[in-house]
Amino acid sequence: MVAAQGETKPFTLVRAIPDDVFVCATGHYNPERQFLYDYWSDVADAFFASGITEDVLGLLTTQLDEQQRAEFDRIWDRFGGICRSIDWEQLDRGEFVFAERMTVFSGGSANVRGAFPNIVVMVRADESASNYTGLVEMFEAAADEINGLSGSNVLRVVESEKYDAEIHSVNLLGSVPGAPSMEFALTRRGDVIVFSLGGELLEDVLARLADDSAGGRLADDPRFVSAFQQLPEAEDSMVFFDMQNMLRPLEQMFRSIALRARGPGDVTRNTGLNAKASQKNAEALNAYLHGEYQQAYELANAARELEPRDSLVLYNLACFSALVGKRNDALDWLEKAVEAGFYAPSKIASDSDLASLRGDPRFEELVSRAAELARLHSARDIVVNSSRTSEAYRITTQGWQACDRGEYEEALKLAEQALALAPDDPRPRYLAACAHARLGHADQALGDLRKAVDAGFYCPQHISDDPDLASVRERPEYAQALEAARRGAAAHGADDTDTYESLFLNLMTRIMRSARVVDCIAAVEYTEGYTTHQDSIAMLAPDAADDPLYSVFVRGGTV
C-alpha cells in the first residue's frame, strides 16, 4: 500500500503528476503476470495468423482504382517500415502513467466556454533515443501525409526544448479560424517518453520531472494518500479518480453559459466569405500560435486584401496589429470588424491580445457598440399582440395559402378581411405587406411592413429571409423596419432571460451537488500466483450526509 505521504513505489512516474488532474492511472510490468501476457500474446498471434487483417484490407481497397491502390500501398509500406523500427515490447514493458485534467477554454470568437481535456501518457523506456526517434518519424510522416492530402500546410511540426526535454508538437486545430489550440506533442526527457494532448498539463509534468522540490503533486495529496492507505498494496496498477477536479471546470462552463444567457452573447456574421482568404487567415493563426506576431500580421493583412468584408479576418488583423505595437491601426481594424459583423463584446473585452487597447475611450465605445449589435442580432423572432385562435388568424392562414399559389390579389383581399376583424393584429398586416410587395406596390408594402413591426411583428430573421419582400429590400424604409424589428425582438427576449438563467443554474447546481457526494475513488490491482485481484474504495465528501443522495450510498452498509 502507499504507506506514507509521497511514497508510491514502484510507481515513480506518478510523482510527476500535478494534484489538479481528475483521473490518474499508473502501472508497470510485473513478472508474476507473465502467464497473462503470454496468453494474450498467443491470442494476438493467432488473430494475425488467421488472415483477417488481410481480408479486411482487401475489402477496403476493392473500390480503389489502380492509382489509388498504389498510393494506399505506398502509405502502408511507409508506416509499416516505421512501425517495425520501434521496439513496442520495450515500451509496453516499462512503467506507464495516464493522467487527464479538465480545463476550461473560451471557444474562439464565441462567448461559449467548454471543458477541454488535457492528457498525458508517460512511459519509462531505455536511455537510448531509438524508440523516440521512430515515434517522431511516424509523427512527422502522419503530418506530411495529411498536408499532402489537403494540399496545404495544415499541420506544422515544431521542435522545441524545455526542462531539458526535447519536444515535437503540432497544433491539430491550427488551420481552423478562431479555434482554441489543441496541441499534440511527443516529448522525451531522459528515459521518459511523453505523449500529450494540450500543452498546459505537459508543462506541469515536465516541471515536476525536472525539479524534485516542486509542490502540488498528486502523490502528496492527503486524499490520495488516505484512499490508498485503506487498500492492499498496489503491485500491478493503481487508479485514482477525483470527482471534485472533474466537476469544478464543468461548473465554470455551466456558469459561463448562464452568463451568456444574461448578457447579449457573442455573435459573428460575415465570416468565411472567401476560401483563399480563409486559408490565408488560417496561416496567420498558425503563425500567431507559434509567437510569430509580425508574420501573423502580414498574413492577416493579405487575407483582408483578398476579402475586406470578412469580420473574423478584420478582428484577427486588429489583434495582430495590437501585438506588433500598431495601436491606432488596431483600433481602426477593430472598428471595421465590429461594423462588418464581429458582434462579440465578451471576446473583445477579455481578449489578452487587445490588452494594450484597454482604457482607451474608443476601445470601450467599440465594446459597447458590439454589445448593442449582438443584442439586436441574437434576438429570437417573436410575434406579440396576436392570437392563433381568432377568426382573423384563420383568414390570415388562408391568405398565406393564396400567396403560396401565387394568387397575390386574393391574398391581399384576405389580409384586408382579417384586418377588418383585428386592425391591431400584426400577422395580417405583415401578410398585406408581402402581398403588396409581390404586386409591385412598394410604398404600400413598406407602409404595412412598418405597421406590422410597430404592432408586434418582431421577426428580424424572418423578414430578412422572406423572398416576398425581395422587391423592397433596397429601400431605406425596409432597413428602418428591420432595425425596429430587431430592437423589438431584443427587448422582448431580454424579459425571459433571468427566468431561463435561474432555471438553468438551479438544475445544474442540483446535478453538481449530487455528483459531489463522491469525493474520490481509488483502485489497486495485484497478483498472487495465478490469481489477479482488484480492490477499490469510494470516498464520500465530508458533507455527503447533507445530500439527499446520501441514503443511496449507505443503504445496506455502514459509512
Coordinates of C-alpha atoms in Angstrom, one line a residue:
M1 CA 0.0 0.0 0.0
V2 CA 1.0 3.7 -0.1
A3 CA 2.4 3.5 3.4
A4 CA 3.3 7.2 3.9
Q5 CA 2.7 10.5 2.2
G6 CA 4.6 10.7 -1.1
E7 CA 5.6 7.0 -1.1
T8 CA 4.3 5.5 -4.4
K9 CA 6.9 2.8 -5.1
P10 CA 7.2 1.1 -7.5
F11 CA 5.1 3.8 -9.4
T12 CA 7.7 6.6 -9.7
L13 CA 6.2 8.5 -12.6
V14 CA 3.0 9.3 -10.7
R15 CA 5.3 11.8 -8.7
A16 CA 5.3 14.0 -11.8
I17 CA 1.5 14.3 -11.9
P18 CA 0.0 17.6 -10.6
D19 CA -2.8 17.4 -8.0
D20 CA -5.5 19.0 -10.1
V21 CA -6.0 16.1 -12.6
F22 CA -9.3 14.3 -12.3
V23 CA -8.0 10.8 -13.2
C24 CA -4.6 9.1 -12.9
A25 CA -3.9 5.5 -13.8
T26 CA -0.4 4.0 -13.4
G27 CA 1.1 0.6 -13.8
H28 CA 4.2 -1.4 -14.6
Y29 CA 5.4 -4.7 -15.8
N30 CA 5.0 -7.5 -13.2
P31 CA 6.8 -10.8 -13.9
E32 CA 4.2 -12.6 -11.8
R33 CA 1.7 -11.8 -14.6
Q34 CA 3.8 -13.2 -17.4
F35 CA 1.3 -16.1 -17.8
L36 CA -1.3 -13.4 -18.7
Y37 CA 1.0 -11.6 -21.1
D38 CA 1.9 -14.9 -22.8
Y39 CA -1.8 -15.9 -23.1
W40 CA -2.8 -12.6 -24.7
S41 CA 0.3 -12.7 -26.9
D42 CA -0.8 -16.1 -28.2
V43 CA -4.3 -14.7 -28.9
A44 CA -2.8 -11.8 -30.8
D45 CA -0.6 -14.1 -32.8
A46 CA -3.5 -16.4 -33.7
F47 CA -5.6 -13.4 -34.7
F48 CA -2.9 -12.1 -37.1
A49 CA -2.1 -15.5 -38.4
S50 CA -5.8 -16.1 -39.3
G51 CA -5.6 -13.6 -42.2
I52 CA -8.5 -11.5 -41.0
T53 CA -6.5 -8.3 -41.3
E54 CA -5.5 -9.1 -44.9
D55 CA -9.2 -9.9 -45.7
V56 CA -10.4 -6.6 -44.2
L57 CA -7.7 -4.6 -46.1
G58 CA -8.7 -6.4 -49.3
L59 CA -12.3 -5.4 -48.8
L60 CA -11.4 -1.8 -48.1
T61 CA -9.3 -1.5 -51.2
T62 CA -11.5 -3.2 -53.7
Q63 CA -13.2 0.1 -54.7
L64 CA -9.8 1.8 -55.3
D65 CA -8.6 2.3 -58.9
E66 CA -5.0 1.4 -59.8
Q67 CA -3.6 4.8 -58.9
Q68 CA -5.4 5.0 -55.6
R69 CA -4.3 1.5 -54.7
A70 CA -0.7 2.3 -55.5
E71 CA -1.0 5.4 -53.2
F72 CA -2.5 3.2 -50.4
D73 CA 0.3 0.7 -50.8
R74 CA 2.9 3.4 -50.6
I75 CA 1.4 4.9 -47.4
W76 CA 1.0 1.4 -45.9
D77 CA 4.6 0.5 -46.7
R78 CA 5.9 3.8 -45.3
F79 CA 4.2 3.5 -41.9
G80 CA 4.8 -0.3 -41.8
G81 CA 8.6 0.4 -42.1
I82 CA 8.5 3.0 -39.3
C83 CA 6.4 0.7 -37.0
R84 CA 9.0 -2.1 -37.5
S85 CA 11.8 0.2 -36.4
I86 CA 10.1 0.8 -33.0
D87 CA 10.5 -1.7 -30.1
W88 CA 6.9 -1.8 -29.0
E89 CA 7.5 -4.5 -26.5
Q90 CA 10.2 -2.4 -24.7
L91 CA 7.7 0.5 -24.5
D92 CA 5.0 -1.8 -23.2
R93 CA 7.2 -3.4 -20.5
G94 CA 8.1 -0.1 -19.0
E95 CA 6.3 1.8 -16.2
F96 CA 3.5 4.0 -17.6
V97 CA 1.1 6.6 -16.3
F98 CA -2.1 8.2 -17.8
A99 CA -3.5 11.4 -16.4
E100 CA -6.2 13.8 -17.6
R101 CA -7.1 17.3 -16.5
M102 CA -10.3 19.0 -17.4
T103 CA -9.6 22.6 -18.4
V104 CA -12.0 25.4 -19.5
F105 CA -11.4 27.3 -22.7
S106 CA -13.1 30.2 -24.4
G107 CA -14.3 28.9 -27.8
G108 CA -12.6 31.2 -30.3
S109 CA -14.8 34.1 -31.3
A110 CA -17.9 32.8 -29.4
N111 CA -18.8 33.6 -25.8
V112 CA -19.1 29.9 -25.0
R113 CA -16.7 28.2 -22.7
G114 CA -16.2 24.4 -22.9
A115 CA -14.4 21.8 -20.9
F116 CA -11.5 20.6 -22.9
P117 CA -9.4 17.5 -22.0
N118 CA -5.7 17.9 -21.2
I119 CA -4.0 14.5 -21.4
V120 CA -0.5 13.0 -20.8
V121 CA 0.6 9.4 -21.2
M122 CA 4.1 8.7 -19.9
V123 CA 6.2 5.6 -20.4
R124 CA 9.6 4.9 -18.9
A125 CA 11.8 3.5 -21.8
D126 CA 15.5 3.0 -22.1
E127 CA 18.0 5.8 -22.2
S128 CA 18.6 5.4 -25.9
A129 CA 16.7 7.6 -28.3
S130 CA 15.9 4.9 -30.8
N131 CA 12.3 4.4 -29.9
Y132 CA 11.7 8.1 -29.6
T133 CA 13.3 8.7 -33.0
G134 CA 11.0 6.2 -34.6
L135 CA 7.9 7.7 -32.9
V136 CA 8.9 11.2 -34.1
E137 CA 9.4 9.8 -37.6
M138 CA 5.9 8.4 -37.5
F139 CA 4.5 11.7 -36.2
E140 CA 6.2 13.7 -39.0
A141 CA 5.1 11.2 -41.6
A142 CA 1.5 11.5 -40.5
A143 CA 1.6 15.3 -40.7
D144 CA 3.3 15.1 -44.1
E145 CA 0.6 12.8 -45.5
I146 CA -2.2 14.9 -44.1
N147 CA -0.7 18.0 -45.6
G148 CA -0.3 16.3 -48.9
L149 CA -3.9 15.1 -49.0
S150 CA -5.2 18.6 -48.0
G151 CA -3.0 20.4 -50.4
S152 CA -1.8 22.9 -47.8
N153 CA 0.4 23.0 -44.7
V154 CA -2.4 22.4 -42.2
L155 CA -0.2 20.6 -39.7
R156 CA 3.2 22.0 -38.8
V157 CA 5.5 20.0 -36.6
V158 CA 7.5 22.3 -34.3
E159 CA 10.7 21.3 -32.5
S160 CA 11.5 22.9 -29.1
E161 CA 13.3 22.3 -25.8
K162 CA 12.1 22.8 -22.3
Y163 CA 13.1 21.5 -18.9
D164 CA 15.9 19.5 -20.6
A165 CA 13.3 17.8 -22.7
E166 CA 13.1 17.6 -26.5
I167 CA 9.6 18.3 -27.8
H168 CA 7.9 17.7 -31.2
S169 CA 4.5 19.3 -31.3
V170 CA 1.7 20.2 -33.7
N171 CA -1.5 22.2 -33.2
L172 CA -4.2 20.0 -34.6
L173 CA -6.6 22.9 -35.0
G174 CA -4.1 25.4 -36.3
S175 CA -5.9 25.7 -39.6
V176 CA -9.3 26.3 -38.1
P177 CA -10.1 30.0 -37.8
G178 CA -11.0 31.0 -34.2
A179 CA -10.5 27.5 -32.8
P180 CA -8.7 27.0 -29.5
S181 CA -5.2 25.5 -29.6
M182 CA -5.2 21.7 -29.5
E183 CA -1.5 20.7 -29.2
F184 CA -0.4 17.1 -29.6
A185 CA 3.2 16.5 -28.6
L186 CA 5.8 13.8 -28.4
T187 CA 8.4 14.6 -25.7
R188 CA 11.5 12.8 -24.4
R189 CA 13.3 13.6 -21.2
G190 CA 16.0 11.1 -20.2
D191 CA 14.3 7.6 -20.2
V192 CA 10.8 9.0 -20.1
I193 CA 8.7 9.4 -23.3
V194 CA 5.5 11.5 -23.0
F195 CA 2.5 11.6 -25.4
S196 CA 0.3 14.6 -24.7
L197 CA -2.8 16.4 -25.8
G198 CA -2.9 20.0 -24.6
G199 CA 0.2 21.9 -23.6
E200 CA -0.6 23.0 -20.1
L201 CA -0.5 19.6 -18.4
L202 CA 2.7 18.7 -20.3
E203 CA 4.3 21.9 -19.0
D204 CA 3.3 21.0 -15.4
V205 CA 4.5 17.4 -15.7
L206 CA 7.9 18.4 -17.1
A207 CA 8.4 20.9 -14.4
R208 CA 7.9 18.2 -11.7
L209 CA 10.2 15.8 -13.6
A210 CA 12.9 18.5 -13.6
D211 CA 12.5 19.7 -10.0
D212 CA 12.1 17.3 -7.1
S213 CA 11.2 20.1 -4.8
A214 CA 8.2 21.3 -6.9
G215 CA 5.0 21.1 -5.0
G216 CA 1.4 20.4 -6.0
R217 CA 1.9 16.7 -6.6
L218 CA -1.0 14.3 -6.7
A219 CA 1.1 11.7 -4.8
D220 CA 1.3 14.1 -1.9
D221 CA -2.4 15.0 -1.8
P222 CA -3.8 13.8 1.6
R223 CA -7.0 12.4 -0.1
F224 CA -4.8 10.4 -2.5
V225 CA -2.7 9.1 0.4
S226 CA -5.7 8.3 2.6
A227 CA -7.6 6.4 -0.1
F228 CA -4.7 4.1 -0.9
Q229 CA -3.8 3.5 2.7
Q230 CA -7.1 1.7 3.1
L231 CA -6.4 -0.7 0.2
P232 CA -4.0 -3.6 -0.3
E233 CA -0.6 -2.8 -1.7
A234 CA -0.7 -1.9 -5.4
E235 CA 1.7 -4.3 -7.2
D236 CA 0.5 -4.0 -10.8
S237 CA -1.5 -0.8 -11.1
M238 CA -3.3 1.9 -9.3
V239 CA -6.1 4.3 -10.4
F240 CA -7.3 7.5 -8.7
F241 CA -10.5 9.3 -9.8
D242 CA -11.1 12.8 -8.3
M243 CA -14.7 13.8 -8.7
Q244 CA -14.1 17.3 -7.4
N245 CA -11.4 18.1 -10.0
M246 CA -13.7 16.8 -12.8
L247 CA -16.7 18.8 -11.7
R248 CA -15.0 22.1 -11.0
P249 CA -14.3 23.0 -14.6
L250 CA -17.7 21.8 -15.7
E251 CA -19.3 24.1 -13.1
Q252 CA -17.3 27.0 -14.6
M253 CA -18.5 26.1 -18.1
F254 CA -22.2 26.0 -16.9
R255 CA -21.9 29.4 -15.2
S256 CA -20.4 30.8 -18.4
I257 CA -23.3 29.6 -20.4
A258 CA -25.7 31.1 -17.9
L259 CA -23.8 34.4 -18.1
R260 CA -24.1 34.3 -21.8
A261 CA -27.9 34.0 -21.4
R262 CA -27.8 37.0 -19.1
G263 CA -25.8 39.2 -21.5
P264 CA -26.2 39.8 -25.2
G265 CA -23.9 36.9 -26.1
D266 CA -21.3 36.9 -28.8
V267 CA -22.4 36.8 -32.5
T268 CA -20.3 36.7 -35.6
R269 CA -21.6 37.5 -39.1
N270 CA -19.9 37.6 -42.5
T271 CA -17.1 35.1 -42.0
G272 CA -15.6 32.5 -44.4
L273 CA -16.7 34.6 -47.4
N274 CA -13.7 33.7 -49.5
A275 CA -11.8 30.3 -49.4
K276 CA -8.4 31.8 -50.2
A277 CA -8.9 34.5 -47.6
S278 CA -9.9 31.9 -45.0
Q279 CA -6.8 29.8 -45.9
K280 CA -4.5 32.8 -45.5
N281 CA -6.3 33.6 -42.2
A282 CA -5.6 30.1 -41.0
E283 CA -1.9 30.5 -41.8
A284 CA -1.9 33.8 -39.9
L285 CA -3.4 32.0 -36.8
N286 CA -0.8 29.2 -37.1
A287 CA 2.0 31.8 -37.1
Y288 CA 0.3 33.6 -34.1
L289 CA 0.2 30.3 -32.1
H290 CA 3.9 30.0 -32.5
G291 CA 4.6 33.5 -31.4
E292 CA 5.4 34.9 -34.8
Y293 CA 3.3 38.0 -34.5
Q294 CA 4.8 40.1 -37.3
Q295 CA 4.3 37.2 -39.8
A296 CA 0.7 36.7 -38.4
Y297 CA 0.0 40.4 -39.0
E298 CA 1.3 40.3 -42.6
L299 CA -0.7 37.1 -43.4
A300 CA -3.9 38.6 -41.9
N301 CA -3.4 41.7 -43.9
A302 CA -3.0 39.6 -47.1
A303 CA -6.3 37.8 -46.1
R304 CA -8.0 41.2 -45.7
E305 CA -6.9 42.2 -49.2
L306 CA -8.5 39.0 -50.6
E307 CA -11.7 39.6 -48.7
P308 CA -12.2 43.0 -46.9
R309 CA -15.7 42.2 -45.7
D310 CA -14.7 39.1 -43.5
S311 CA -15.3 40.2 -39.9
L312 CA -13.1 37.5 -38.4
V313 CA -10.2 38.4 -40.7
L314 CA -10.6 42.0 -39.6
Y315 CA -10.8 41.1 -36.0
N316 CA -7.6 39.0 -36.2
L317 CA -5.9 41.8 -38.0
A318 CA -6.8 44.1 -35.1
C319 CA -5.4 41.6 -32.6
F320 CA -2.1 41.2 -34.5
S321 CA -1.8 45.0 -35.0
A322 CA -2.0 45.4 -31.3
L323 CA 0.6 42.7 -30.7
V324 CA 3.1 44.3 -33.0
G325 CA 2.6 47.8 -31.5
K326 CA 0.3 49.3 -34.1
R327 CA -2.2 50.6 -31.6
N328 CA -4.1 53.1 -33.7
D329 CA -4.3 50.7 -36.6
A330 CA -5.6 48.0 -34.2
L331 CA -8.5 50.4 -33.1
D332 CA -9.3 51.1 -36.7
W333 CA -9.4 47.4 -37.7
L334 CA -11.4 46.6 -34.6
E335 CA -14.0 49.2 -35.5
K336 CA -14.2 47.8 -39.1
A337 CA -14.5 44.3 -37.6
V338 CA -17.4 45.3 -35.4
E339 CA -19.3 47.1 -38.2
A340 CA -18.6 44.1 -40.5
G341 CA -20.3 41.6 -38.2
F342 CA -18.0 40.8 -35.3
Y343 CA -20.6 41.4 -32.6
A344 CA -18.6 39.7 -29.8
P345 CA -18.4 42.0 -26.8
S346 CA -17.2 39.3 -24.4
K347 CA -14.4 38.2 -26.7
I348 CA -13.3 41.7 -27.4
A349 CA -13.4 42.8 -23.7
S350 CA -11.5 39.7 -22.5
D351 CA -9.0 39.1 -25.3
S352 CA -5.5 39.4 -23.9
D353 CA -4.2 40.2 -27.4
L354 CA -6.0 43.6 -27.1
A355 CA -4.7 44.4 -23.6
S356 CA -2.8 47.4 -24.9
L357 CA -6.1 49.0 -26.1
R358 CA -8.0 48.7 -22.8
G359 CA -8.7 52.0 -21.1
D360 CA -8.9 53.9 -24.4
P361 CA -12.3 55.5 -24.7
R362 CA -12.6 54.4 -28.3
F363 CA -12.0 50.8 -27.3
E364 CA -14.7 51.0 -24.6
E365 CA -17.1 52.5 -27.1
L366 CA -16.4 49.6 -29.5
V367 CA -17.2 47.1 -26.8
S368 CA -20.5 48.8 -26.1
R369 CA -21.3 49.0 -29.8
A370 CA -20.5 45.3 -30.2
A371 CA -22.8 44.5 -27.3
E372 CA -25.6 46.6 -28.8
L373 CA -25.3 44.9 -32.1
A374 CA -25.0 41.4 -30.5
R375 CA -28.2 42.1 -28.6
L376 CA -30.0 43.0 -31.8
H377 CA -28.7 40.2 -34.0
S378 CA -29.0 37.4 -31.4
A379 CA -32.7 38.0 -30.5
R380 CA -35.2 35.3 -31.5
D381 CA -38.2 36.1 -33.7
I382 CA -41.3 36.7 -31.7
V383 CA -44.9 37.9 -32.5
V384 CA -46.9 39.7 -29.8
N385 CA -50.4 41.1 -29.7
S386 CA -51.7 38.3 -32.0
S387 CA -53.9 35.3 -31.3
R388 CA -53.6 31.9 -33.1
T389 CA -57.2 31.0 -32.2
S390 CA -59.0 34.0 -33.6
E391 CA -61.0 34.2 -36.8
A392 CA -58.5 36.8 -38.1
Y393 CA -55.7 34.2 -37.7
R394 CA -57.8 31.6 -39.7
I395 CA -58.4 34.1 -42.5
T396 CA -54.7 35.1 -42.5
T397 CA -53.7 31.5 -42.9
Q398 CA -55.9 31.3 -46.0
G399 CA -54.1 34.4 -47.3
W400 CA -50.7 32.7 -46.9
Q401 CA -52.1 29.7 -48.8
A402 CA -53.2 32.0 -51.6
C403 CA -49.7 33.6 -51.6
D404 CA -48.1 30.1 -52.0
R405 CA -50.3 29.6 -55.1
G406 CA -49.2 32.9 -56.5
E407 CA -52.7 34.5 -56.0
Y408 CA -51.4 37.7 -54.6
E409 CA -54.6 39.8 -55.2
E410 CA -56.6 37.1 -53.3
A411 CA -54.0 37.2 -50.5
L412 CA -54.4 41.0 -50.2
K413 CA -58.2 40.7 -50.0
L414 CA -58.0 38.1 -47.3
A415 CA -55.4 40.3 -45.4
E416 CA -57.9 43.2 -45.5
Q417 CA -60.7 41.0 -44.3
A418 CA -58.6 39.9 -41.3
L419 CA -57.6 43.4 -40.5
A420 CA -61.2 44.5 -40.5
L421 CA -61.8 42.0 -37.7
A422 CA -58.5 42.7 -35.9
P423 CA -57.0 46.0 -37.1
D424 CA -54.1 45.9 -34.5
D425 CA -53.1 42.3 -35.3
P426 CA -49.5 42.3 -36.8
R427 CA -49.9 39.0 -38.7
P428 CA -52.5 40.1 -41.3
R429 CA -50.7 43.4 -41.5
Y430 CA -47.5 41.5 -42.5
L431 CA -49.4 39.4 -45.0
A432 CA -50.7 42.7 -46.6
A433 CA -47.1 43.9 -46.8
C434 CA -45.9 40.8 -48.6
A435 CA -48.9 40.8 -51.0
H436 CA -48.3 44.4 -51.9
A437 CA -44.6 43.7 -52.4
R438 CA -45.4 40.8 -54.8
L439 CA -47.8 43.0 -56.7
G440 CA -45.2 45.8 -57.1
H441 CA -46.9 48.2 -54.7
A442 CA -43.6 49.2 -53.0
D443 CA -44.9 52.2 -51.0
Q444 CA -47.9 50.3 -49.6
A445 CA -45.7 47.2 -48.9
L446 CA -43.2 49.3 -46.9
G447 CA -46.0 51.1 -45.0
D448 CA -47.7 47.9 -44.0
L449 CA -44.3 46.3 -43.0
R450 CA -43.6 49.2 -40.6
K451 CA -47.1 49.0 -39.2
A452 CA -46.7 45.2 -38.7
V453 CA -43.5 45.7 -36.8
D454 CA -44.9 48.5 -34.7
A455 CA -47.8 46.3 -33.9
G456 CA -45.6 43.5 -32.6
F457 CA -44.2 41.5 -35.6
Y458 CA -40.7 41.4 -34.1
C459 CA -39.2 38.8 -36.5
P460 CA -36.0 40.2 -38.0
Q461 CA -34.7 36.8 -39.1
H462 CA -38.0 36.0 -40.9
I463 CA -38.2 39.5 -42.5
S464 CA -34.5 39.2 -43.7
D465 CA -35.1 35.8 -45.3
D466 CA -38.6 36.4 -46.7
P467 CA -38.5 36.2 -50.6
D468 CA -41.8 38.0 -50.7
L469 CA -40.1 41.2 -49.7
A470 CA -37.2 41.0 -52.2
S471 CA -38.5 43.8 -54.3
V472 CA -38.3 46.4 -51.5
R473 CA -35.1 45.3 -49.8
E474 CA -33.0 48.2 -51.2
R475 CA -35.4 50.9 -49.9
P476 CA -34.3 52.7 -46.7
E477 CA -37.8 52.2 -45.2
Y478 CA -37.1 48.4 -45.3
A479 CA -33.9 48.8 -43.4
Q480 CA -35.6 51.0 -40.8
A481 CA -38.4 48.5 -40.3
L482 CA -35.9 45.7 -40.0
E483 CA -34.0 47.6 -37.4
A484 CA -37.2 48.3 -35.5
A485 CA -38.0 44.5 -35.6
R486 CA -34.5 43.7 -34.2
R487 CA -35.0 46.2 -31.3
G488 CA -38.4 44.8 -30.5
A489 CA -37.2 41.2 -30.5
A490 CA -34.2 42.1 -28.3
A491 CA -36.4 43.9 -25.8
H492 CA -38.9 41.1 -25.5
G493 CA -36.2 38.4 -25.5
A494 CA -34.5 40.1 -22.5
D495 CA -37.6 39.7 -20.4
D496 CA -37.3 35.9 -20.4
T497 CA -33.5 35.8 -19.8
D498 CA -33.5 36.0 -16.0
T499 CA -36.0 33.2 -15.7
Y500 CA -34.1 30.9 -18.1
E501 CA -30.8 31.6 -16.3
S502 CA -32.3 30.9 -12.9
L503 CA -33.8 27.6 -14.0
F504 CA -30.6 26.5 -15.7
L505 CA -28.4 27.4 -12.8
N506 CA -30.7 25.7 -10.3
L507 CA -30.8 22.5 -12.4
M508 CA -27.0 22.4 -12.8
T509 CA -26.4 23.2 -9.1
R510 CA -28.6 20.2 -8.1
I511 CA -26.8 17.9 -10.5
M512 CA -23.4 19.0 -9.4
R513 CA -24.3 18.8 -5.7
S514 CA -25.5 15.3 -6.1
A515 CA -22.4 14.2 -8.0
R516 CA -20.1 15.7 -5.4
V517 CA -21.4 13.3 -2.8
V518 CA -18.5 11.1 -4.1
D519 CA -15.2 12.8 -3.2
C520 CA -12.8 10.3 -5.0
I521 CA -12.4 6.7 -6.0
A522 CA -9.2 4.7 -5.7
A523 CA -8.4 1.2 -7.1
V524 CA -5.5 -1.2 -7.0
E525 CA -4.5 -4.3 -8.8
Y526 CA -2.2 -7.0 -7.6
T527 CA -1.3 -10.6 -8.4
E528 CA -1.0 -13.7 -6.2
G529 CA 0.1 -16.8 -8.0
Y530 CA -2.2 -17.3 -10.9
T531 CA -4.9 -15.0 -9.5
T532 CA -5.3 -11.3 -10.1
H533 CA -7.1 -9.1 -7.6
Q534 CA -8.8 -5.7 -7.9
D535 CA -9.8 -3.8 -4.9
S536 CA -11.4 -0.3 -4.8
I537 CA -12.8 2.2 -2.5
A538 CA -15.2 5.2 -2.9
M539 CA -14.6 8.1 -0.5
L540 CA -17.6 10.3 0.2
A541 CA -17.2 14.0 0.6
P542 CA -17.1 15.4 4.2
D543 CA -20.5 17.0 3.8
A544 CA -22.1 14.0 2.0
A545 CA -24.6 13.3 4.8
D546 CA -26.3 16.6 4.0
D547 CA -27.2 15.5 0.5
P548 CA -30.5 13.6 -0.3
L549 CA -28.5 11.0 -2.3
Y550 CA -26.5 10.0 0.9
S551 CA -29.0 7.3 1.7
V552 CA -28.5 5.7 -1.6
F553 CA -24.8 5.2 -0.9
V554 CA -25.2 3.9 2.7
R555 CA -28.2 1.6 2.0
G556 CA -27.3 -1.9 3.1
G557 CA -24.0 -0.8 4.6
T558 CA -22.3 1.4 7.0
V559 CA -20.4 4.6 6.3

